[in-house]
mmCIF file of C-alpha atoms in Angstrom:
data_model
loop_
_atom_site.group_PDB
_atom_site.id
_atom_site.type_symbol
_atom_site.label_atom_id
_atom_site.label_comp_id
_atom_site.label_asym_id
_atom_site.label_seq_id
_atom_site.Cartn_x
_atom_site.Cartn_y
_atom_site.Cartn_z
ATOM 1 C CA UNK A 1 0.000 0.000 0.000
ATOM 2 C CA UNK A 2 1.095 3.570 -0.628
ATOM 3 C CA UNK A 3 1.468 6.228 2.017
ATOM 4 C CA UNK A 4 -1.640 7.170 3.932
ATOM 5 C CA UNK A 5 -3.510 10.305 2.943
ATOM 6 C CA UNK A 6 -2.360 11.898 6.199
ATOM 7 C CA UNK A 7 1.352 11.399 5.508
ATOM 8 C CA UNK A 8 1.008 12.264 1.821
ATOM 9 C CA UNK A 9 -0.649 15.615 2.344
ATOM 10 C CA UNK A 10 1.408 18.719 1.664
ATOM 11 C CA UNK A 11 0.844 22.205 3.011
ATOM 12 C CA UNK A 12 2.630 25.552 3.119
ATOM 13 C CA UNK A 13 3.755 27.763 6.001
ATOM 14 C CA UNK A 14 5.061 31.310 6.288
ATOM 15 C CA UNK A 15 8.660 31.046 7.510
ATOM 16 C CA UNK A 16 9.810 34.640 7.103
ATOM 17 C CA UNK A 17 8.443 38.153 6.597
ATOM 18 C CA UNK A 18 9.990 41.395 5.388
ATOM 19 C CA UNK A 19 8.984 44.929 4.428
ATOM 20 C CA UNK A 20 10.327 48.203 3.118
ATOM 21 C CA UNK A 21 9.153 51.809 3.166
ATOM 22 C CA UNK A 22 10.825 54.554 1.116
ATOM 23 C CA UNK A 23 12.587 57.024 3.441
ATOM 24 C CA UNK A 24 10.512 60.031 2.315
ATOM 25 C CA UNK A 25 7.671 60.347 4.852
ATOM 26 C CA UNK A 26 4.920 62.769 3.824
ATOM 27 C CA UNK A 27 2.626 64.016 6.591
ATOM 28 C CA UNK A 28 -0.898 65.289 6.003
ATOM 29 C CA UNK A 29 0.273 68.811 6.797
ATOM 30 C CA UNK A 30 3.057 68.595 4.217
ATOM 31 C CA UNK A 31 0.676 67.239 1.596
ATOM 32 C CA UNK A 32 -1.904 69.916 2.419
ATOM 33 C CA UNK A 33 0.750 72.608 1.961
ATOM 34 C CA UNK A 34 1.707 71.117 -1.413
ATOM 35 C CA UNK A 35 -1.917 71.076 -2.563
ATOM 36 C CA UNK A 36 -2.513 74.610 -1.291
ATOM 37 C CA UNK A 37 0.108 75.890 -3.700
ATOM 38 C CA UNK A 38 -2.188 74.651 -6.476
ATOM 39 C CA UNK A 39 -5.259 76.234 -4.893
ATOM 40 C CA UNK A 40 -6.616 72.960 -3.444
ATOM 41 C CA UNK A 41 -7.762 73.010 0.162
ATOM 42 C CA UNK A 42 -7.422 70.107 2.574
ATOM 43 C CA UNK A 43 -6.135 69.610 6.114
ATOM 44 C CA UNK A 44 -4.796 67.024 8.512
ATOM 45 C CA UNK A 45 -8.137 67.040 10.341
ATOM 46 C CA UNK A 46 -10.130 66.478 7.139
ATOM 47 C CA UNK A 47 -7.950 63.539 6.074
ATOM 48 C CA UNK A 48 -7.769 61.862 9.489
ATOM 49 C CA UNK A 49 -11.510 62.150 10.094
ATOM 50 C CA UNK A 50 -12.384 60.443 6.792
ATOM 51 C CA UNK A 51 -9.589 57.905 6.480
ATOM 52 C CA UNK A 52 -7.485 57.544 9.631
ATOM 53 C CA UNK A 53 -4.373 58.397 7.604
ATOM 54 C CA UNK A 54 -1.779 60.744 9.144
ATOM 55 C CA UNK A 55 1.215 60.109 6.870
ATOM 56 C CA UNK A 56 2.452 58.025 3.973
ATOM 57 C CA UNK A 57 5.773 57.318 2.249
ATOM 58 C CA UNK A 58 6.623 58.333 -1.329
ATOM 59 C CA UNK A 59 9.415 56.808 -3.371
ATOM 60 C CA UNK A 60 12.130 58.993 -4.880
ATOM 61 C CA UNK A 61 11.918 59.690 -8.611
ATOM 62 C CA UNK A 62 14.780 57.313 -9.409
ATOM 63 C CA UNK A 63 13.346 54.370 -7.434
ATOM 64 C CA UNK A 64 11.701 51.471 -9.248
ATOM 65 C CA UNK A 65 8.992 49.192 -7.912
ATOM 66 C CA UNK A 66 11.489 46.327 -8.161
ATOM 67 C CA UNK A 67 13.861 48.196 -5.828
ATOM 68 C CA UNK A 68 11.213 48.317 -3.100
ATOM 69 C CA UNK A 69 10.344 44.664 -3.732
ATOM 70 C CA UNK A 70 13.969 43.561 -3.460
ATOM 71 C CA UNK A 71 14.452 45.350 -0.129
ATOM 72 C CA UNK A 72 11.359 43.680 1.349
ATOM 73 C CA UNK A 73 12.352 40.316 -0.126
ATOM 74 C CA UNK A 74 15.786 40.435 1.471
ATOM 75 C CA UNK A 75 14.180 40.974 4.862
ATOM 76 C CA UNK A 76 11.890 37.973 4.376
ATOM 77 C CA UNK A 77 14.713 35.745 3.130
ATOM 78 C CA UNK A 78 16.863 36.685 6.112
ATOM 79 C CA UNK A 79 14.024 35.988 8.538
ATOM 80 C CA UNK A 80 13.441 32.594 6.906
ATOM 81 C CA UNK A 81 17.145 31.758 7.072
ATOM 82 C CA UNK A 82 17.413 31.041 3.363
ATOM 83 C CA UNK A 83 19.127 32.396 0.283
ATOM 84 C CA UNK A 84 17.515 33.721 -2.887
ATOM 85 C CA UNK A 85 18.965 30.730 -4.737
ATOM 86 C CA UNK A 86 16.791 28.473 -2.556
ATOM 87 C CA UNK A 87 13.610 30.001 -4.007
ATOM 88 C CA UNK A 88 11.805 28.045 -6.728
ATOM 89 C CA UNK A 89 8.772 30.326 -7.119
ATOM 90 C CA UNK A 90 8.682 34.129 -7.142
ATOM 91 C CA UNK A 91 5.434 36.104 -7.419
ATOM 92 C CA UNK A 92 5.196 39.888 -7.336
ATOM 93 C CA UNK A 93 1.747 41.376 -6.778
ATOM 94 C CA UNK A 94 1.783 44.909 -8.196
ATOM 95 C CA UNK A 95 -0.225 47.439 -10.177
ATOM 96 C CA UNK A 96 2.825 49.648 -10.720
ATOM 97 C CA UNK A 97 5.363 47.465 -12.563
ATOM 98 C CA UNK A 98 8.763 48.748 -13.661
ATOM 99 C CA UNK A 99 7.754 48.435 -17.317
ATOM 100 C CA UNK A 100 5.093 46.971 -19.596
ATOM 101 C CA UNK A 101 7.210 43.828 -19.868
ATOM 102 C CA UNK A 102 9.076 41.832 -18.756
ATOM 103 C CA UNK A 103 7.458 41.259 -15.398
ATOM 104 C CA UNK A 104 8.709 43.005 -12.306
ATOM 105 C CA UNK A 105 9.160 39.506 -10.876
ATOM 106 C CA UNK A 106 11.813 38.730 -13.496
ATOM 107 C CA UNK A 107 13.581 42.006 -12.697
ATOM 108 C CA UNK A 108 13.450 41.200 -8.971
ATOM 109 C CA UNK A 109 14.714 37.705 -9.711
ATOM 110 C CA UNK A 110 17.778 39.133 -11.445
ATOM 111 C CA UNK A 111 18.477 41.674 -8.699
ATOM 112 C CA UNK A 112 18.247 38.954 -6.037
ATOM 113 C CA UNK A 113 20.255 36.378 -7.974
ATOM 114 C CA UNK A 114 17.399 33.868 -7.882
ATOM 115 C CA UNK A 115 17.626 33.185 -11.616
ATOM 116 C CA UNK A 116 16.014 30.049 -12.981
ATOM 117 C CA UNK A 117 12.926 29.736 -10.788
ATOM 118 C CA UNK A 118 9.352 30.346 -11.907
ATOM 119 C CA UNK A 119 8.669 34.095 -11.780
ATOM 120 C CA UNK A 120 5.627 36.154 -12.708
ATOM 121 C CA UNK A 121 3.571 39.199 -11.735
ATOM 122 C CA UNK A 122 0.005 39.036 -10.462
ATOM 123 C CA UNK A 123 -2.370 41.959 -10.936
ATOM 124 C CA UNK A 124 -5.373 42.165 -8.625
ATOM 125 C CA UNK A 125 -4.709 45.694 -7.327
ATOM 126 C CA UNK A 126 -5.257 45.939 -3.555
ATOM 127 C CA UNK A 127 -6.227 42.241 -3.335
ATOM 128 C CA UNK A 128 -3.023 41.298 -5.119
ATOM 129 C CA UNK A 129 -1.092 39.929 -2.152
ATOM 130 C CA UNK A 130 -3.982 37.750 -0.988
ATOM 131 C CA UNK A 131 -4.345 36.435 -4.543
ATOM 132 C CA UNK A 132 -0.596 35.809 -4.857
ATOM 133 C CA UNK A 133 -0.381 34.050 -1.489
ATOM 134 C CA UNK A 134 -3.265 31.762 -2.429
ATOM 135 C CA UNK A 135 -1.668 30.936 -5.800
ATOM 136 C CA UNK A 136 1.696 30.169 -4.171
ATOM 137 C CA UNK A 137 -0.002 27.961 -1.572
ATOM 138 C CA UNK A 138 -1.800 26.043 -4.334
ATOM 139 C CA UNK A 139 1.436 25.525 -6.272
ATOM 140 C CA UNK A 140 3.252 24.279 -3.174
ATOM 141 C CA UNK A 141 0.392 21.940 -2.275
ATOM 142 C CA UNK A 142 0.449 20.599 -5.841
ATOM 143 C CA UNK A 143 4.182 19.933 -5.663
ATOM 144 C CA UNK A 144 5.059 22.548 -8.304
ATOM 145 C CA UNK A 145 7.124 24.532 -5.800
ATOM 146 C CA UNK A 146 8.786 23.985 -2.445
ATOM 147 C CA UNK A 147 9.868 27.460 -1.337
ATOM 148 C CA UNK A 148 8.097 30.565 -2.634
ATOM 149 C CA UNK A 149 8.860 34.256 -2.290
ATOM 150 C CA UNK A 150 5.631 36.258 -2.433
ATOM 151 C CA UNK A 151 5.926 40.046 -2.634
ATOM 152 C CA UNK A 152 3.482 42.939 -2.731
ATOM 153 C CA UNK A 153 5.129 46.136 -3.991
ATOM 154 C CA UNK A 154 3.706 49.440 -5.188
ATOM 155 C CA UNK A 155 4.653 52.999 -6.134
ATOM 156 C CA UNK A 156 1.131 54.412 -6.241
ATOM 157 C CA UNK A 157 2.328 57.995 -5.860
ATOM 158 C CA UNK A 158 3.019 57.988 -9.611
ATOM 159 C CA UNK A 159 -0.619 57.230 -10.429
ATOM 160 C CA UNK A 160 -2.132 60.020 -8.339
ATOM 161 C CA UNK A 161 -3.951 63.092 -9.567
ATOM 162 C CA UNK A 162 -2.738 65.822 -7.208
ATOM 163 C CA UNK A 163 -5.637 68.040 -8.262
ATOM 164 C CA UNK A 164 -8.109 65.545 -6.736
ATOM 165 C CA UNK A 165 -7.937 65.761 -2.946
ATOM 166 C CA UNK A 166 -10.385 62.876 -2.556
ATOM 167 C CA UNK A 167 -7.833 60.377 -3.916
ATOM 168 C CA UNK A 168 -4.328 61.842 -3.736
ATOM 169 C CA UNK A 169 -4.323 61.872 0.076
ATOM 170 C CA UNK A 170 -5.123 58.174 0.339
ATOM 171 C CA UNK A 171 -2.184 56.317 -1.150
ATOM 172 C CA UNK A 172 1.460 55.632 -0.382
ATOM 173 C CA UNK A 173 4.395 53.526 -1.576
ATOM 174 C CA UNK A 174 5.996 50.457 -0.034
ATOM 175 C CA UNK A 175 6.610 46.719 -0.241
ATOM 176 C CA UNK A 176 6.112 43.626 1.882
ATOM 177 C CA UNK A 177 7.147 40.021 1.380
ATOM 178 C CA UNK A 178 6.865 36.534 2.834
ATOM 179 C CA UNK A 179 8.707 33.281 2.310
ATOM 180 C CA UNK A 180 6.254 30.393 2.027
ATOM 181 C CA UNK A 181 7.639 26.873 2.402
ATOM 182 C CA UNK A 182 6.291 23.343 2.024
ATOM 183 C CA UNK A 183 5.318 21.746 5.322
ATOM 184 C CA UNK A 184 3.599 18.643 6.645
ATOM 185 C CA UNK A 185 1.518 20.911 8.887
ATOM 186 C CA UNK A 186 -0.943 23.453 7.517
ATOM 187 C CA UNK A 187 0.094 27.084 7.770
ATOM 188 C CA UNK A 188 -2.309 28.461 5.212
ATOM 189 C CA UNK A 189 -5.482 26.796 6.415
ATOM 190 C CA UNK A 190 -7.977 28.118 3.865
ATOM 191 C CA UNK A 191 -8.324 30.801 1.224
ATOM 192 C CA UNK A 192 -10.965 32.210 -1.078
ATOM 193 C CA UNK A 193 -10.781 34.634 -4.000
ATOM 194 C CA UNK A 194 -13.462 36.549 -5.901
ATOM 195 C CA UNK A 195 -13.893 39.196 -8.589
ATOM 196 C CA UNK A 196 -16.811 41.051 -10.145
ATOM 197 C CA UNK A 197 -15.926 42.821 -13.369
ATOM 198 C CA UNK A 198 -19.233 44.703 -13.396
ATOM 199 C CA UNK A 199 -17.554 47.196 -11.060
ATOM 200 C CA UNK A 200 -14.439 47.891 -13.139
ATOM 201 C CA UNK A 201 -15.178 51.609 -13.241
ATOM 202 C CA UNK A 202 -15.384 52.287 -9.498
ATOM 203 C CA UNK A 203 -11.595 52.121 -9.054
ATOM 204 C CA UNK A 204 -9.300 52.194 -12.053
ATOM 205 C CA UNK A 205 -6.457 53.831 -13.970
ATOM 206 C CA UNK A 206 -8.011 53.935 -17.448
ATOM 207 C CA UNK A 207 -4.858 54.630 -19.450
ATOM 208 C CA UNK A 208 -2.439 52.507 -21.441
ATOM 209 C CA UNK A 209 0.514 52.747 -23.803
ATOM 210 C CA UNK A 210 -0.409 52.705 -27.471
ATOM 211 C CA UNK A 211 1.685 53.545 -30.532
ATOM 212 C CA UNK A 212 4.313 55.159 -28.349
ATOM 213 C CA UNK A 213 1.868 57.421 -26.533
ATOM 214 C CA UNK A 214 -0.396 57.310 -23.488
ATOM 215 C CA UNK A 215 -3.922 56.451 -24.577
ATOM 216 C CA UNK A 216 -6.634 57.418 -22.108
ATOM 217 C CA UNK A 217 -6.100 58.823 -18.620
ATOM 218 C CA UNK A 218 -3.061 57.431 -16.728
ATOM 219 C CA UNK A 219 -4.196 58.700 -13.307
ATOM 220 C CA UNK A 220 -6.230 56.950 -10.637
ATOM 221 C CA UNK A 221 -10.017 57.373 -10.621
ATOM 222 C CA UNK A 222 -12.214 56.266 -7.751
ATOM 223 C CA UNK A 223 -15.872 56.396 -6.778
ATOM 224 C CA UNK A 224 -15.237 56.470 -3.037
ATOM 225 C CA UNK A 225 -18.817 55.827 -1.919
ATOM 226 C CA UNK A 226 -19.204 52.845 -4.242
ATOM 227 C CA UNK A 227 -15.898 51.356 -3.098
ATOM 228 C CA UNK A 228 -16.868 51.804 0.563
ATOM 229 C CA UNK A 229 -20.229 50.069 0.141
ATOM 230 C CA UNK A 230 -18.777 47.170 -1.831
ATOM 231 C CA UNK A 231 -15.837 46.675 0.511
ATOM 232 C CA UNK A 232 -17.825 46.536 3.748
ATOM 233 C CA UNK A 233 -20.147 43.835 2.408
ATOM 234 C CA UNK A 234 -17.685 41.536 0.673
ATOM 235 C CA UNK A 235 -15.065 41.563 3.436
ATOM 236 C CA UNK A 236 -17.451 40.137 6.009
ATOM 237 C CA UNK A 237 -18.797 37.559 3.569
ATOM 238 C CA UNK A 238 -15.410 36.270 2.461
ATOM 239 C CA UNK A 239 -14.145 36.123 6.050
ATOM 240 C CA UNK A 240 -17.106 34.007 7.118
ATOM 241 C CA UNK A 241 -16.659 31.774 4.079
ATOM 242 C CA UNK A 242 -12.970 31.149 4.789
ATOM 243 C CA UNK A 243 -13.682 30.404 8.447
ATOM 244 C CA UNK A 244 -16.364 27.908 7.395
ATOM 245 C CA UNK A 245 -13.918 26.225 5.018
ATOM 246 C CA UNK A 246 -11.424 25.906 7.862
ATOM 247 C CA UNK A 247 -14.043 24.649 10.330
ATOM 248 C CA UNK A 248 -13.337 27.543 12.671
ATOM 249 C CA UNK A 249 -15.185 30.466 14.199
ATOM 250 C CA UNK A 250 -14.389 34.143 14.577
ATOM 251 C CA UNK A 251 -13.480 33.452 18.220
ATOM 252 C CA UNK A 252 -10.448 31.537 16.983
ATOM 253 C CA UNK A 253 -8.949 34.533 15.152
ATOM 254 C CA UNK A 254 -6.025 35.973 17.086
ATOM 255 C CA UNK A 255 -5.296 38.793 14.641
ATOM 256 C CA UNK A 256 -7.079 40.457 11.748
ATOM 257 C CA UNK A 257 -4.990 42.113 9.033
ATOM 258 C CA UNK A 258 -7.341 43.776 6.562
ATOM 259 C CA UNK A 259 -6.199 45.741 3.539
ATOM 260 C CA UNK A 260 -5.132 49.114 4.927
ATOM 261 C CA UNK A 261 -7.367 51.451 2.929
ATOM 262 C CA UNK A 262 -9.657 53.280 5.331
ATOM 263 C CA UNK A 263 -9.914 52.951 9.102
ATOM 264 C CA UNK A 264 -13.722 53.094 8.981
ATOM 265 C CA UNK A 265 -13.908 50.093 6.640
ATOM 266 C CA UNK A 266 -11.382 48.238 8.783
ATOM 267 C CA UNK A 267 -13.178 48.903 12.073
ATOM 268 C CA UNK A 268 -16.506 47.973 10.492
ATOM 269 C CA UNK A 269 -15.094 44.624 9.393
ATOM 270 C CA UNK A 270 -13.671 43.913 12.856
ATOM 271 C CA UNK A 271 -17.019 44.692 14.490
ATOM 272 C CA UNK A 272 -18.871 42.344 12.142
ATOM 273 C CA UNK A 273 -16.424 39.584 13.038
ATOM 274 C CA UNK A 274 -16.866 40.302 16.769
ATOM 275 C CA UNK A 275 -13.205 41.203 17.109
ATOM 276 C CA UNK A 276 -12.063 43.993 19.445
ATOM 277 C CA UNK A 277 -10.146 46.755 17.693
ATOM 278 C CA UNK A 278 -6.964 45.899 19.606
ATOM 279 C CA UNK A 279 -6.799 42.552 17.771
ATOM 280 C CA UNK A 280 -6.671 44.270 14.397
ATOM 281 C CA UNK A 281 -3.295 45.305 12.985
ATOM 282 C CA UNK A 282 -3.436 48.944 11.871
ATOM 283 C CA UNK A 283 -0.742 50.652 9.803
ATOM 284 C CA UNK A 284 -2.953 52.797 7.574
ATOM 285 C CA UNK A 285 -2.287 55.781 9.855
ATOM 286 C CA UNK A 286 1.415 55.809 8.910
ATOM 287 C CA UNK A 287 1.426 54.079 5.517
ATOM 288 C CA UNK A 288 -1.780 55.170 3.810
ATOM 289 C CA UNK A 289 -3.135 52.737 1.233
ATOM 290 C CA UNK A 290 -0.171 50.894 -0.303
ATOM 291 C CA UNK A 291 -2.385 48.624 -2.397
ATOM 292 C CA UNK A 292 -0.889 45.118 -2.802
ATOM 293 C CA UNK A 293 1.862 45.990 -0.310
ATOM 294 C CA UNK A 294 -0.442 46.908 2.571
ATOM 295 C CA UNK A 295 -1.127 43.451 4.027
ATOM 296 C CA UNK A 296 2.456 42.081 3.957
ATOM 297 C CA UNK A 297 3.745 45.428 5.287
ATOM 298 C CA UNK A 298 1.358 45.222 8.224
ATOM 299 C CA UNK A 299 2.122 41.535 8.785
ATOM 300 C CA UNK A 300 5.879 42.094 8.901
ATOM 301 C CA UNK A 301 5.638 45.073 11.226
ATOM 302 C CA UNK A 302 3.406 43.129 13.624
ATOM 303 C CA UNK A 303 5.725 40.113 13.574
ATOM 304 C CA UNK A 304 8.835 42.215 14.177
ATOM 305 C CA UNK A 305 7.102 44.111 16.992
ATOM 306 C CA UNK A 306 6.409 40.792 18.713
ATOM 307 C CA UNK A 307 2.650 41.134 18.457
ATOM 308 C CA UNK A 308 2.050 38.247 16.064
ATOM 309 C CA UNK A 309 3.811 35.117 17.300
ATOM 310 C CA UNK A 310 4.322 31.552 16.190
ATOM 311 C CA UNK A 311 1.064 29.622 16.604
ATOM 312 C CA UNK A 312 -1.210 32.645 16.232
ATOM 313 C CA UNK A 313 -4.101 32.450 13.795
ATOM 314 C CA UNK A 314 -4.239 35.412 11.436
ATOM 315 C CA UNK A 315 -6.958 36.400 8.986
ATOM 316 C CA UNK A 316 -5.771 38.389 5.961
ATOM 317 C CA UNK A 317 -8.343 40.224 3.841
ATOM 318 C CA UNK A 318 -7.948 42.236 0.658
ATOM 319 C CA UNK A 319 -10.331 44.227 -1.508
ATOM 320 C CA UNK A 320 -9.568 46.384 -4.504
ATOM 321 C CA UNK A 321 -10.114 47.445 -8.088
ATOM 322 C CA UNK A 322 -11.463 44.920 -10.507
ATOM 323 C CA UNK A 323 -13.576 44.616 -8.361
ATOM 324 C CA UNK A 324 -11.523 41.955 -6.501
ATOM 325 C CA UNK A 325 -11.566 40.577 -3.003
ATOM 326 C CA UNK A 326 -10.315 37.601 -1.038
ATOM 327 C CA UNK A 327 -9.138 36.231 2.280
ATOM 328 C CA UNK A 328 -6.510 33.850 3.645
ATOM 329 C CA UNK A 329 -6.633 32.213 7.063
ATOM 330 C CA UNK A 330 -3.196 31.189 8.269
ATOM 331 C CA UNK A 331 -1.561 29.723 11.333
ATOM 332 C CA UNK A 332 1.815 31.319 11.926
#
């Protein structure tokens, strides 16, 4: 007889986390002063009241998305005690790639010296890291990979319309990464991904490169009210669905790490899951919305601060343009 189903099963676990923020920190007051020079009024109070954001980080003009990704990746590799050459799968979740092609993942692969492994980008906007983590977990479970490097990296400051105070105050730049390794014990317990293309227009950058020119509008557009309403509903639903898949309840969640977009959405999700606010990791106040980078950034900061520990159960949730959303339940 062959091995039992118990011994033959293969799972994946997070063995290291890393993150990176560009050194340029931009406070609400500094951003308000910049906008005022263009005749646009806003204030720290206005931004904090609506979003919970107090500051964000912007990359320098000569920085590439791959640079941020590499810095976060090195932190994760070091924490996992492995070398880039040990990686056999590399996924970069980003909406702000270095170039149209090749993928930012291939550029990161070269900069890290991890050449030869499977490498590709994944585009699901603010849900990108949750999507990428789920894909890496599936590939490890299937035996297609043994040690994956999963990165969320963004330079959203280059997509912002600084004449629109309703969007330009929301976003920041950064990167986060995890090393995910094959294990005989489940780390990623359950995941679920969704998209609804009927809502493409509520959050988008409707421009592209065509015939050597920009066709359409290359700056971010958002219907804030529509995004808020969609996000609040789908985040609770997908959380409950993932918990049901795992055979667990909300009482078994030690930490919630939602996409860091808006503190009101985040607190609303925690309340619906019966979680006290102190069990939710919050970085939106200092990072703003870093899109695909927000969840791994928050995860790494909580791990390095000693808040999230080995054995804790963590629920990750993302929601973003597409309209996309998803969740991953993991045991650290």
